[in-house]
XYZ file of C-alpha atoms in Angstrom:
199
model
C 4.432 -10.638 18.373
C 4.035 -11.950 21.924
C 2.675 -15.295 20.686
C 5.532 -15.697 18.247
C 8.097 -15.034 20.946
C 6.295 -17.316 23.390
C 6.385 -20.222 20.928
C 9.809 -19.409 19.440
C 8.200 -18.781 16.031
C 8.735 -16.107 13.408
C 5.706 -14.497 11.767
C 5.976 -12.646 8.437
C 3.218 -11.345 6.159
C 4.508 -10.703 2.646
C 3.751 -10.994 -1.053
C 4.441 -8.991 -4.172
C 2.323 -5.972 -3.218
C 2.180 -5.166 -0.400
C 5.377 -6.815 0.671
C 7.827 -6.086 -2.124
C 7.225 -3.913 -5.201
C 5.679 -0.779 -3.717
C 7.367 -0.763 -0.308
C 10.388 -3.040 0.242
C 12.035 -2.514 -3.169
C 11.849 1.327 -3.127
C 13.611 1.404 0.255
C 16.389 -0.823 -1.113
C 16.902 1.466 -4.128
C 17.504 4.388 -1.754
C 20.757 2.662 -0.745
C 22.236 4.498 -3.754
C 21.285 7.939 -2.420
C 23.001 10.425 -0.098
C 19.598 12.063 0.472
C 15.970 11.391 -0.455
C 13.385 14.100 -1.035
C 10.477 12.178 -2.562
C 9.598 8.637 -3.610
C 7.032 7.860 -6.311
C 6.015 4.319 -7.184
C 3.721 3.526 -10.120
C 2.322 0.026 -10.565
C 0.405 -0.181 -13.854
C -1.098 -3.570 -14.662
C -2.937 -5.198 -17.545
C -5.671 -6.921 -15.554
C -6.741 -9.025 -18.548
C -3.687 -11.206 -17.834
C -4.640 -11.715 -14.187
C -6.981 -14.216 -12.536
C -10.746 -13.563 -12.565
C -11.000 -12.855 -8.788
C -8.438 -10.063 -9.244
C -10.483 -8.599 -12.120
C -13.566 -8.642 -9.918
C -11.622 -7.028 -7.061
C -10.768 -4.002 -9.223
C -14.366 -3.627 -10.473
C -13.812 -4.625 -14.112
C -17.137 -4.829 -15.959
C -19.371 -3.024 -13.459
C -21.038 0.371 -13.786
C -19.548 3.583 -12.418
C -22.369 3.794 -9.878
C -21.680 0.249 -8.674
C -17.992 1.108 -8.458
C -18.530 4.082 -6.153
C -20.988 2.133 -3.984
C -18.436 -0.674 -3.603
C -15.682 1.800 -2.719
C -17.944 3.425 -0.125
C -18.737 -0.024 1.319
C -15.025 -0.798 1.512
C -15.263 -3.854 -0.743
C -13.419 -2.456 -3.760
C -9.846 -1.298 -3.329
C -6.276 -2.449 -3.434
C -5.608 -3.432 0.158
C -2.390 -2.264 1.755
C -1.483 0.944 -0.081
C -1.564 3.239 3.000
C 0.329 0.562 4.949
C 3.023 0.574 2.249
C 3.346 4.348 2.691
C 3.814 3.861 6.439
C 6.362 1.082 5.812
C 8.512 3.309 3.578
C 8.272 6.242 5.997
C 9.217 4.038 8.962
C 12.150 2.314 7.264
C 13.622 5.579 5.908
C 12.816 7.676 8.977
C 10.685 10.128 6.983
C 8.465 12.340 9.119
C 4.942 11.782 7.755
C 2.020 13.737 9.254
C -0.807 12.008 7.392
C -1.685 9.614 4.573
C -4.166 10.707 1.925
C -5.919 8.102 -0.222
C -8.012 8.440 -3.385
C -9.781 5.756 -5.447
C -11.239 6.362 -8.923
C -12.511 4.091 -11.720
C -10.736 3.582 -15.031
C -13.565 3.959 -17.556
C -14.304 2.816 -21.102
C -17.563 4.462 -22.175
C -20.009 3.540 -19.387
C -18.162 0.463 -18.147
C -15.499 0.300 -15.468
C -12.288 -1.276 -16.744
C -10.421 -1.158 -13.460
C -9.198 0.998 -10.625
C -6.816 3.911 -10.177
C -5.796 4.301 -6.550
C -3.342 6.668 -4.933
C -1.896 6.954 -1.446
C 0.335 9.863 -0.456
C 2.428 10.319 2.642
C 2.253 14.005 3.534
C 4.705 16.151 5.459
C 2.696 19.309 5.984
C 1.521 20.226 2.488
C 4.358 18.370 0.765
C 3.944 14.847 -0.603
C 7.061 12.857 0.369
C 5.776 9.427 -0.720
C 3.343 8.826 -3.587
C 2.088 5.361 -4.501
C -0.056 4.943 -7.628
C -1.794 1.641 -8.282
C -3.508 1.319 -11.673
C -5.011 -1.981 -12.796
C -7.328 -2.092 -15.804
C -8.361 -4.445 -18.555
C -6.131 -4.391 -21.663
C -3.934 -1.586 -20.326
C -1.625 -0.655 -23.244
C 1.413 0.303 -21.162
C 1.813 -2.009 -18.167
C 4.970 -1.377 -16.143
C 6.354 -0.868 -12.663
C 8.385 2.271 -11.973
C 10.159 3.604 -8.906
C 11.242 7.249 -9.071
C 13.420 8.710 -6.335
C 14.126 12.433 -6.197
C 17.235 13.021 -4.160
C 20.972 12.995 -4.465
C 21.300 11.406 -6.944
C 17.922 11.026 -8.649
C 17.160 7.392 -9.476
C 14.556 5.700 -11.649
C 13.908 1.974 -11.973
C 11.494 0.673 -14.619
C 10.292 -2.897 -15.055
C 8.432 -3.515 -18.309
C 6.143 -5.244 -18.797
C 4.859 -5.157 -15.236
C 5.623 -7.931 -12.768
C 2.886 -10.573 -12.874
C 1.398 -10.410 -9.398
C 0.073 -13.972 -9.289
C 3.460 -15.523 -10.078
C 5.492 -13.054 -8.012
C 3.329 -13.405 -4.899
C 4.065 -17.122 -4.666
C 7.745 -16.555 -5.488
C 8.290 -13.881 -2.835
C 6.486 -15.969 -0.215
C 8.442 -19.156 -0.938
C 11.786 -17.338 -1.315
C 11.228 -15.636 2.053
C 11.196 -18.969 3.893
C 15.000 -19.175 4.181
C 15.155 -15.625 5.567
C 12.315 -16.302 8.017
C 14.176 -19.349 9.336
C 17.149 -17.082 10.122
C 15.045 -14.325 11.737
C 14.373 -13.825 15.426
C 11.052 -14.982 16.909
C 8.043 -12.673 16.867
C 6.264 -10.540 14.289
C 8.655 -9.362 11.569
C 8.548 -7.261 8.391
C 10.588 -7.441 5.206
C 12.858 -4.809 6.774
C 13.651 -6.883 9.860
C 14.581 -10.230 8.302
C 17.689 -11.107 6.255
C 17.411 -10.050 2.565
C 15.070 -12.201 0.501
C 16.270 -13.660 -2.797
C 15.831 -16.674 -5.051
C 17.011 -20.031 -3.759
C 17.651 -22.884 -6.201
């Protein structure tokens, strides 16, 4: 942040997820609500349509034992899920005490097909924010859903799911115009002008 301000430059890290689908977009949907009790976001992907490095990242094709060893080593997980919980809590002013995270394999017989990861923002014993990331080979029901319990309740469903490879480049490129209008320093998607498609 200091370097950006010193050199009159704006710094933004973004993409489809984290950066848009499981953090920025849910906060925008809450614009329709008088109150928000809980937010649940489910990103379910058919990893067979994604690039090979992504398939490797989610553990597709390895054994269950290898999966758990990789999780323990910190080399197998969707990066950014707890940070997305903190982003939502910060933007909406939700009082979160802790973030709980769980990572499990999606299995087909003895072979890992992908990953099922959850991060929850807890207020005492109550889950206020729940993010579920499921990516597995040949998933039969890929979709993105945002469910807001509040006044009123809202649900947004995108089916099939947003292709992460295409959307990551789109969000990044489309954010350029907003970054050019933003103040110098380290910014988030919440602190720059709204991002949208530019022709």
